[in-house]
Amino acid sequence: MKAELEQLLKRAKSDIEVARNLKALDDMRIKYLGKKGEVTNILKGMKDVAPEDRPAMGKMVNDVRETIEVMLENYKEEKKALEIKEKLAAESIDVTMPSKQLVRGHKHPLNVALDEVKDIFIGMGYKIAEGPEVDTVYHNFDALNAPIDHPSRSLSDTFYITEDILLRTQTSPIQVRTMKQQKPPIKIIAPGRCFRNDEIDATHSPMFHQIEGLVVDKNITMADLNGTLDMFAKRLFGSQTRTKFRPHYFPFTEPSAEVDVSCFKCGGEGCRFCSGSGWIEILGCGMVHPNVLAECGIDPEVYSGFAFGMGLDRIVMMKYEIDDIRILFENDIRFIKQF
Amino acid sequence: MKVPVLWMKDYVDINDIDEKTLIEKLILTGSNNEGTHKGAAALENVVVGHITEIKQHANADKLSICQVDTGDEVLQIVTGATNIRVNDYVPVAKHGAVIADGIKIKKGKLRGEVSNGMLCSLEEMGYEKSCIPKAFDDGIFILDKPYPLGMNILEALNIDETVIEFEITPNRPDCLSVIGMAREVAASFDRKTQYPKGIVKGETGDANDYATVKVTAPDLCPRYVARIVRNIEIKPSPIWMQFRLMHAGMRPINNIVDITNYVMLEYGQPIHAFDLDTVSDHTIIVRRAEPKEVLTTLDDKARELDEDVLVIADPNKSVGIAGIMGGGNTEISPATKNILIEVATFDKSNIRKSSKELGLRTEASSRYEKGVSVSLPPIVVNRVCELIEQLGAGEVVGGIIDVYPEKREATEIAFRPEVVNNVNGTNLTLDEMIEILQKLEIQTVMKDGLPTATIPYYRLDLEKEIDLVEEVARIYGYDNIGKTLPAFDAWGAKTNAQRIEDITKLELIASGVDEILTYSFVSKKDLDKINLSEDSILRNQVTLINPLGEEYSCMRSTLMPNVLEVLARNSNRKIEQARIYEMGSIFLPKELPVKQLPIEKKMLTIGCYGEHEDFFTLKGIVENVLEGLGVSGYLFEKETNHPSFHSGRCANIIWDNHILGTLGEVHPIVCENYDINTRAYLADLDFNILLQITNEERKFKAIPKHPAVERDIAILVKDEITSYEVEKIVKETAGGLLESVKMFDVYKGKQIPDGYKSVAYALIFRAEDRTLVDDEVNVIFENVLKVLSSELDAQLR
């Protein structure tokens, strides 16, 4: 019987070694260890073994069974790993083939940039005010201290609907509307479309976009304006950005300034974007003129404020290196899909 | 304002300051730089030469051969110039010279004769044709007198000068002058401005004996000053003056005209000279023009005037349009002997108006319309006379005619130092403020306990305390003011409407729609192009008085034409597929003609075309938007009458009896109008209504724990039965266990009788609390079939 067991073990070993797959392995398990398997059959022969030899023989049979079981288990894992490997190899693809295109929409670049500006100012505690595109001469000029014979009021500069109604030439009328509706403290930005009687060419558009800012409270100073716009410029153009405030003139602010930022293309070294100067003009600003505050029902002896305005189109053109303003309103989707 | 730097240095000592520092500092004190250039081109190796011989070229009629002495050598130069004479001193570009536009001069042969260089014209020296004196318009520049031979021409003439162009803001007309800019330089660098003396040494007689001035319109002419010069000799002005004028952008004419232009550029005050002997009775009358009065101005144009135009006249005729242009009848000519120099102040609004109405804008009018100080005329007229005497142009008559009925006092402004500091965010002492103001020639004294500043006559822009606040700030330096942030509590946020707009755009982007932005003004013809009926309410449009053209003549009353135009543009550029939206305002008048501001209403218009686009893709996009906004319970109701849409493929979106919008396939005629050669689709939604019905409330619904039972149903119904009708019956009949019903097939054709269609739906049943058994579902299902059959005459297939 011992010899029989050794033979069996030998056969089982070679059978398992040649088993090609998991199914064949399972067949071997049944063949040797199943209810009617060869090991079981040998156990059935135990009744012929002398009783004193039975424990030893029993142990031998069990050892053989365990050996086969371990063998089966080892081979099974090996085979499974092999089979998965083969399956994966067969399913290999060319990952450089083109993707399945999902349709994705894109915001217009002007709004991409506007959203960025809005986020910056909301983060600084501003709300967003809005106003009509068609507004009154009063809101657009009179209340803003614009001299009555100022050239910007002329038909060659401004689009009129009637003598008293026009297409706003700036977002500043929103300032006026806000101050008339709301008591200080006021902290808003006001983006929107504006219109000027300019023939269309690469750098002029009769419609363009401005973003206005207005802060009114007690003790608002020019230093607050400097600090606010410096922080804004650093957020929008990068923390290395420097600002330069140049005295300027606007009827609705005093003191007034134009603000240049260090060129965000060359960092101030001078390049073709900044015409070699290292600086790019981005906005106009100043302390709200006392006449404007008073006209809007805010006592200039108690309150002060600052205002600023910038051209969104210009910022977008600079930022994305767009050299022709017309492309912004042509809406070729190959353009829009770049943003 | 073009400021020649050497000229400016006559009035302020800045020899220790380089030009870069000068420009940068002035930018920071408010005079922005608009560019700098040299007066002449960057000439190399162009020197003074003396023509010693001129011979006709043997082989060319139009060429001559000159021998030109340049000191160390005598050069043979072949030239085509005709204005040269032996003994002339001329600029010579030698072999290897560089002239204007970087052109290099090399020796060569012209028709067999050696030419060792070139004689230069002013244009070749880098001057604009419009600035070149008529005498040298078309030939070589002949120097006025001998200069050291071989000397660099720019050095010899002392014209190696930088010209700085400053941007002058409209509040600072005083800076439209070389002296004005010198004052800014002086203030910026803490220097003193040196003014011309304006003193005539050898005057005789009294002007009042030679001429009389009457001002009958003092409202339009607050001051009229005149002086007389006798025995003038018209000739070219000295070379230094000619070049300064050219560098400032003006053409030299003759000594008298040049002096008036020179002093105008010096002070910013226009000046006019009349030939006194052509003025009847030697009497100047400043009056309003007669109706239809005609005057021929210096430019030889006869101009019809009206009573709003101020004229300078003599008792018989008008002799000039005040502050704009003189008349041809009193023009200075080579024969002129005696002149009257007019230096006057005119009302700026009137000059602006007249200049605009006459379509005549001159150096004088553009200065007057910005404002010129009433204190300038005597200073300026004396300066003119000083130069006339210095240049030997005539004999200045003593005395000054000054018609100045209403004398104006110097402006005084009291200011509070704490206001200066509060507005600027500075911490300056009163003494520091006074010192800054002094740099601007503003003197401060204490009056009634307040520091009070006396404003120099030329600063017409300084009227109120806040103006001084700004002056202190800009000279102190904006960059010396600190950087702080406003110290008050405010939280930033978008309004609900702004958030909803964001959500809407997000949904559209997620649905593959690109955003477009188009003009708010459109053509009136757009409404024809979208087929709108003549009586459509959208035909009531807000129109512009002064549009850029018909194409941009009225405010849009619908976004559909704008979106269609963009679809067309993309389609014509062979882009296979496009999905676009615009969210923007339309403008609806409250009445016509417009009296009040129109209603501005936000619309959302979506458009698409392309192989994979149809009514249902667009419907899906619209549904995505509505879902994003939490709008439910809306219906798509067939619309067959909208003129812009395909009558069989159009629907209104209805919510609680409101029309949210319309969508459909664009009418083929409309596509044709826009030259769109494919099917296109449009959805036009009223965003104002969407804003109102947006529902941002969301409530969690448990994920189902029990399995669903699915039943498909295929029925035969008449063509006109809508999917909505079938679904409605299924939902009503099936009751609460029905989770969803969805069409998955429509079939017409073989085996289906004409006028019928086969439709198939998937019904899903589920109970929240248990696993449904077939029997339960079967009962419901049978009932659904029964009702469909009885209500819609549906047959089970």
PDB file of N, CA, C and O in Angstrom, chain B residues 542-583:
ATOM      1  N   VAL B 542     -36.092 100.728 -30.309  1.00  0.00           N
ATOM      2  CA  VAL B 542     -35.430 101.935 -29.829  1.00  0.00           C
ATOM      3  C   VAL B 542     -34.351 102.277 -30.857  1.00  0.00           C
ATOM      4  O   VAL B 542     -33.440 101.485 -31.072  1.00  0.00           O
ATOM      5  N   THR B 543     -34.475 103.424 -31.514  1.00  0.00           N
ATOM      6  CA  THR B 543     -33.519 103.720 -32.587  1.00  0.00           C
ATOM      7  C   THR B 543     -32.536 104.819 -32.182  1.00  0.00           C
ATOM      8  O   THR B 543     -32.854 105.688 -31.374  1.00  0.00           O
ATOM      9  N   LEU B 544     -31.373 104.757 -32.763  1.00  0.00           N
ATOM     10  CA  LEU B 544     -30.308 105.717 -32.461  1.00  0.00           C
ATOM     11  C   LEU B 544     -30.436 106.943 -33.373  1.00  0.00           C
ATOM     12  O   LEU B 544     -30.788 106.812 -34.541  1.00  0.00           O
ATOM     13  N   ILE B 545     -30.119 108.103 -32.825  1.00  0.00           N
ATOM     14  CA  ILE B 545     -30.111 109.328 -33.636  1.00  0.00           C
ATOM     15  C   ILE B 545     -28.913 109.323 -34.574  1.00  0.00           C
ATOM     16  O   ILE B 545     -29.001 109.745 -35.714  1.00  0.00           O
ATOM     17  N   ASN B 546     -27.781 108.842 -34.068  1.00  0.00           N
ATOM     18  CA  ASN B 546     -26.514 108.961 -34.809  1.00  0.00           C
ATOM     19  C   ASN B 546     -25.779 107.631 -34.876  1.00  0.00           C
ATOM     20  O   ASN B 546     -24.680 107.490 -34.347  1.00  0.00           O
ATOM     21  N   PRO B 547     -26.385 106.640 -35.527  1.00  0.00           N
ATOM     22  CA  PRO B 547     -25.724 105.325 -35.569  1.00  0.00           C
ATOM     23  C   PRO B 547     -24.502 105.342 -36.476  1.00  0.00           C
ATOM     24  O   PRO B 547     -24.333 106.258 -37.275  1.00  0.00           O
ATOM     25  N   LEU B 548     -23.665 104.318 -36.321  1.00  0.00           N
ATOM     26  CA  LEU B 548     -22.493 104.188 -37.189  1.00  0.00           C
ATOM     27  C   LEU B 548     -22.910 103.867 -38.622  1.00  0.00           C
ATOM     28  O   LEU B 548     -22.157 104.061 -39.549  1.00  0.00           O
ATOM     29  N   GLY B 549     -24.129 103.335 -38.763  1.00  0.00           N
ATOM     30  CA  GLY B 549     -24.642 102.986 -40.077  1.00  0.00           C
ATOM     31  C   GLY B 549     -25.934 102.213 -39.867  1.00  0.00           C
ATOM     32  O   GLY B 549     -26.271 101.883 -38.723  1.00  0.00           O
ATOM     33  N   GLU B 550     -26.654 101.946 -40.948  1.00  0.00           N
ATOM     34  CA  GLU B 550     -27.937 101.253 -40.829  1.00  0.00           C
ATOM     35  C   GLU B 550     -27.757  99.929 -40.083  1.00  0.00           C
ATOM     36  O   GLU B 550     -28.600  99.528 -39.291  1.00  0.00           O
ATOM     37  N   GLU B 551     -26.621  99.297 -40.331  1.00  0.00           N
ATOM     38  CA  GLU B 551     -26.330  97.997 -39.720  1.00  0.00           C
ATOM     39  C   GLU B 551     -26.391  98.029 -38.185  1.00  0.00           C
ATOM     40  O   GLU B 551     -26.558  97.007 -37.540  1.00  0.00           O
ATOM     41  N   TYR B 552     -26.177  99.230 -37.631  1.00  0.00           N
ATOM     42  CA  TYR B 552     -26.131  99.359 -36.167  1.00  0.00           C
ATOM     43  C   TYR B 552     -27.117 100.427 -35.698  1.00  0.00           C
ATOM     44  O   TYR B 552     -26.832 101.182 -34.798  1.00  0.00           O
ATOM     45  N   SER B 553     -28.281 100.478 -36.321  1.00  0.00           N
ATOM     46  CA  SER B 553     -29.122 101.666 -36.150  1.00  0.00           C
ATOM     47  C   SER B 553     -30.172 101.562 -35.055  1.00  0.00           C
ATOM     48  O   SER B 553     -30.747 102.569 -34.664  1.00  0.00           O
ATOM     49  N   CYS B 554     -30.469 100.361 -34.567  1.00  0.00           N
ATOM     50  CA  CYS B 554     -31.455 100.303 -33.487  1.00  0.00           C
ATOM     51  C   CYS B 554     -31.075  99.239 -32.464  1.00  0.00           C
ATOM     52  O   CYS B 554     -30.317  98.323 -32.755  1.00  0.00           O
ATOM     53  N   MET B 555     -31.639  99.402 -31.283  1.00  0.00           N
ATOM     54  CA  MET B 555     -31.325  98.463 -30.213  1.00  0.00           C
ATOM     55  C   MET B 555     -32.104  97.174 -30.467  1.00  0.00           C
ATOM     56  O   MET B 555     -33.280  97.193 -30.834  1.00  0.00           O
ATOM     57  N   ARG B 556     -31.481  96.066 -30.212  1.00  0.00           N
ATOM     58  CA  ARG B 556     -32.111  94.793 -30.557  1.00  0.00           C
ATOM     59  C   ARG B 556     -33.350  94.540 -29.712  1.00  0.00           C
ATOM     60  O   ARG B 556     -33.350  94.812 -28.513  1.00  0.00           O
ATOM     61  N   SER B 557     -34.387  94.007 -30.341  1.00  0.00           N
ATOM     62  CA  SER B 557     -35.597  93.656 -29.611  1.00  0.00           C
ATOM     63  C   SER B 557     -35.728  92.136 -29.503  1.00  0.00           C
ATOM     64  O   SER B 557     -36.672  91.623 -28.919  1.00  0.00           O
ATOM     65  N   THR B 558     -34.786  91.431 -30.093  1.00  0.00           N
ATOM     66  CA  THR B 558     -34.705  89.976 -29.967  1.00  0.00           C
ATOM     67  C   THR B 558     -33.254  89.583 -30.232  1.00  0.00           C
ATOM     68  O   THR B 558     -32.553  90.278 -30.972  1.00  0.00           O
ATOM     69  N   LEU B 559     -32.825  88.487 -29.604  1.00  0.00           N
ATOM     70  CA  LEU B 559     -31.445  88.035 -29.839  1.00  0.00           C
ATOM     71  C   LEU B 559     -31.361  87.070 -31.012  1.00  0.00           C
ATOM     72  O   LEU B 559     -30.273  86.677 -31.421  1.00  0.00           O
ATOM     73  N   MET B 560     -32.548  86.666 -31.549  1.00  0.00           N
ATOM     74  CA  MET B 560     -32.517  85.607 -32.568  1.00  0.00           C
ATOM     75  C   MET B 560     -31.678  85.986 -33.795  1.00  0.00           C
ATOM     76  O   MET B 560     -30.870  85.168 -34.248  1.00  0.00           O
ATOM     77  N   PRO B 561     -31.821  87.221 -34.320  1.00  0.00           N
ATOM     78  CA  PRO B 561     -30.995  87.552 -35.494  1.00  0.00           C
ATOM     79  C   PRO B 561     -29.501  87.499 -35.175  1.00  0.00           C
ATOM     80  O   PRO B 561     -28.706  87.038 -35.993  1.00  0.00           O
ATOM     81  N   ASN B 562     -29.112  87.951 -33.982  1.00  0.00           N
ATOM     82  CA  ASN B 562     -27.696  87.943 -33.617  1.00  0.00           C
ATOM     83  C   ASN B 562     -27.163  86.514 -33.611  1.00  0.00           C
ATOM     84  O   ASN B 562     -26.074  86.238 -34.107  1.00  0.00           O
ATOM     85  N   VAL B 563     -27.939  85.603 -33.013  1.00  0.00           N
ATOM     86  CA  VAL B 563     -27.478  84.216 -32.925  1.00  0.00           C
ATOM     87  C   VAL B 563     -27.440  83.585 -34.318  1.00  0.00           C
ATOM     88  O   VAL B 563     -26.489  82.891 -34.674  1.00  0.00           O
ATOM     89  N   LEU B 564     -28.467  83.888 -35.119  1.00  0.00           N
ATOM     90  CA  LEU B 564     -28.494  83.344 -36.485  1.00  0.00           C
ATOM     91  C   LEU B 564     -27.297  83.837 -37.293  1.00  0.00           C
ATOM     92  O   LEU B 564     -26.691  83.071 -38.048  1.00  0.00           O
ATOM     93  N   GLU B 565     -26.957  85.102 -37.110  1.00  0.00           N
ATOM     94  CA  GLU B 565     -25.840  85.650 -37.858  1.00  0.00           C
ATOM     95  C   GLU B 565     -24.534  84.929 -37.492  1.00  0.00           C
ATOM     96  O   GLU B 565     -23.715  84.642 -38.364  1.00  0.00           O
ATOM     97  N   VAL B 566     -24.377  84.635 -36.216  1.00  0.00           N
ATOM     98  CA  VAL B 566     -23.165  83.924 -35.787  1.00  0.00           C
ATOM     99  C   VAL B 566     -23.183  82.484 -36.299  1.00  0.00           C
ATOM    100  O   VAL B 566     -22.156  81.957 -36.736  1.00  0.00           O
ATOM    101  N   LEU B 567     -24.365  81.858 -36.279  1.00  0.00           N
ATOM    102  CA  LEU B 567     -24.454  80.498 -36.851  1.00  0.00           C
ATOM    103  C   LEU B 567     -24.039  80.545 -38.321  1.00  0.00           C
ATOM    104  O   LEU B 567     -23.266  79.721 -38.793  1.00  0.00           O
ATOM    105  N   ALA B 568     -24.571  81.551 -39.024  1.00  0.00           N
ATOM    106  CA  ALA B 568     -24.272  81.663 -40.454  1.00  0.00           C
ATOM    107  C   ALA B 568     -22.775  81.863 -40.675  1.00  0.00           C
ATOM    108  O   ALA B 568     -22.174  81.221 -41.540  1.00  0.00           O
ATOM    109  N   ARG B 569     -22.174  82.741 -39.873  1.00  0.00           N
ATOM    110  CA  ARG B 569     -20.747  83.020 -40.047  1.00  0.00           C
ATOM    111  C   ARG B 569     -19.931  81.743 -39.875  1.00  0.00           C
ATOM    112  O   ARG B 569     -19.045  81.433 -40.661  1.00  0.00           O
ATOM    113  N   ASN B 570     -20.275  80.979 -38.837  1.00  0.00           N
ATOM    114  CA  ASN B 570     -19.525  79.750 -38.585  1.00  0.00           C
ATOM    115  C   ASN B 570     -19.770  78.716 -39.678  1.00  0.00           C
ATOM    116  O   ASN B 570     -18.849  78.046 -40.127  1.00  0.00           O
ATOM    117  N   SER B 571     -21.018  78.618 -40.100  1.00  0.00           N
ATOM    118  CA  SER B 571     -21.347  77.637 -41.127  1.00  0.00           C
ATOM    119  C   SER B 571     -20.659  78.003 -42.444  1.00  0.00           C
ATOM    120  O   SER B 571     -20.137  77.140 -43.146  1.00  0.00           O
ATOM    121  N   ASN B 572     -20.623  79.292 -42.752  1.00  0.00           N
ATOM    122  CA  ASN B 572     -19.956  79.713 -43.988  1.00  0.00           C
ATOM    123  C   ASN B 572     -18.454  79.515 -43.930  1.00  0.00           C
ATOM    124  O   ASN B 572     -17.793  79.469 -44.958  1.00  0.00           O
ATOM    125  N   ARG B 573     -17.936  79.429 -42.725  1.00  0.00           N
ATOM    126  CA  ARG B 573     -16.499  79.166 -42.594  1.00  0.00           C
ATOM    127  C   ARG B 573     -16.228  77.661 -42.514  1.00  0.00           C
ATOM    128  O   ARG B 573     -15.183  77.245 -42.035  1.00  0.00           O
ATOM    129  N   LYS B 574     -17.219  76.896 -42.940  1.00  0.00           N
ATOM    130  CA  LYS B 574     -17.064  75.437 -43.055  1.00  0.00           C
ATOM    131  C   LYS B 574     -16.819  74.761 -41.709  1.00  0.00           C
ATOM    132  O   LYS B 574     -16.094  73.771 -41.635  1.00  0.00           O
ATOM    133  N   ILE B 575     -17.378  75.327 -40.669  1.00  0.00           N
ATOM    134  CA  ILE B 575     -17.301  74.649 -39.379  1.00  0.00           C
ATOM    135  C   ILE B 575     -18.504  73.716 -39.303  1.00  0.00           C
ATOM    136  O   ILE B 575     -19.643  74.151 -39.481  1.00  0.00           O
ATOM    137  N   GLU B 576     -18.234  72.404 -39.093  1.00  0.00           N
ATOM    138  CA  GLU B 576     -19.279  71.416 -39.295  1.00  0.00           C
ATOM    139  C   GLU B 576     -20.416  71.498 -38.297  1.00  0.00           C
ATOM    140  O   GLU B 576     -21.549  71.174 -38.604  1.00  0.00           O
ATOM    141  N   GLN B 577     -20.085  71.921 -37.096  1.00  0.00           N
ATOM    142  CA  GLN B 577     -21.110  71.876 -36.064  1.00  0.00           C
ATOM    143  C   GLN B 577     -20.905  73.037 -35.106  1.00  0.00           C
ATOM    144  O   GLN B 577     -19.777  73.398 -34.793  1.00  0.00           O
ATOM    145  N   ALA B 578     -22.007  73.616 -34.658  1.00  0.00           N
ATOM    146  CA  ALA B 578     -21.878  74.690 -33.672  1.00  0.00           C
ATOM    147  C   ALA B 578     -23.060  74.661 -32.720  1.00  0.00           C
ATOM    148  O   ALA B 578     -24.196  74.390 -33.117  1.00  0.00           O
ATOM    149  N   ARG B 579     -22.760  74.883 -31.462  1.00  0.00           N
ATOM    150  CA  ARG B 579     -23.802  75.087 -30.455  1.00  0.00           C
ATOM    151  C   ARG B 579     -23.417  76.353 -29.724  1.00  0.00           C
ATOM    152  O   ARG B 579     -22.342  76.424 -29.137  1.00  0.00           O
ATOM    153  N   ILE B 580     -24.277  77.351 -29.767  1.00  0.00           N
ATOM    154  CA  ILE B 580     -23.908  78.630 -29.166  1.00  0.00           C
ATOM    155  C   ILE B 580     -25.065  79.211 -28.366  1.00  0.00           C
ATOM    156  O   ILE B 580     -26.229  78.855 -28.593  1.00  0.00           O
ATOM    157  N   TYR B 581     -24.726  80.058 -27.425  1.00  0.00           N
ATOM    158  CA  TYR B 581     -25.797  80.801 -26.738  1.00  0.00           C
ATOM    159  C   TYR B 581     -25.329  82.211 -26.473  1.00  0.00           C
ATOM    160  O   TYR B 581     -24.136  82.479 -26.362  1.00  0.00           O
ATOM    161  N   GLU B 582     -26.290  83.104 -26.407  1.00  0.00           N
ATOM    162  CA  GLU B 582     -25.996  84.434 -25.903  1.00  0.00           C
ATOM    163  C   GLU B 582     -27.010  84.741 -24.825  1.00  0.00           C
ATOM    164  O   GLU B 582     -28.207  84.495 -24.971  1.00  0.00           O
ATOM    165  N   MET B 583     -26.522  85.267 -23.705  1.00  0.00           N
ATOM    166  CA  MET B 583     -27.429  85.781 -22.693  1.00  0.00           C
ATOM    167  C   MET B 583     -27.216  87.283 -22.683  1.00  0.00           C
ATOM    168  O   MET B 583     -26.108  87.758 -22.450  1.00  0.00           O
TER     169      MET B 583
END
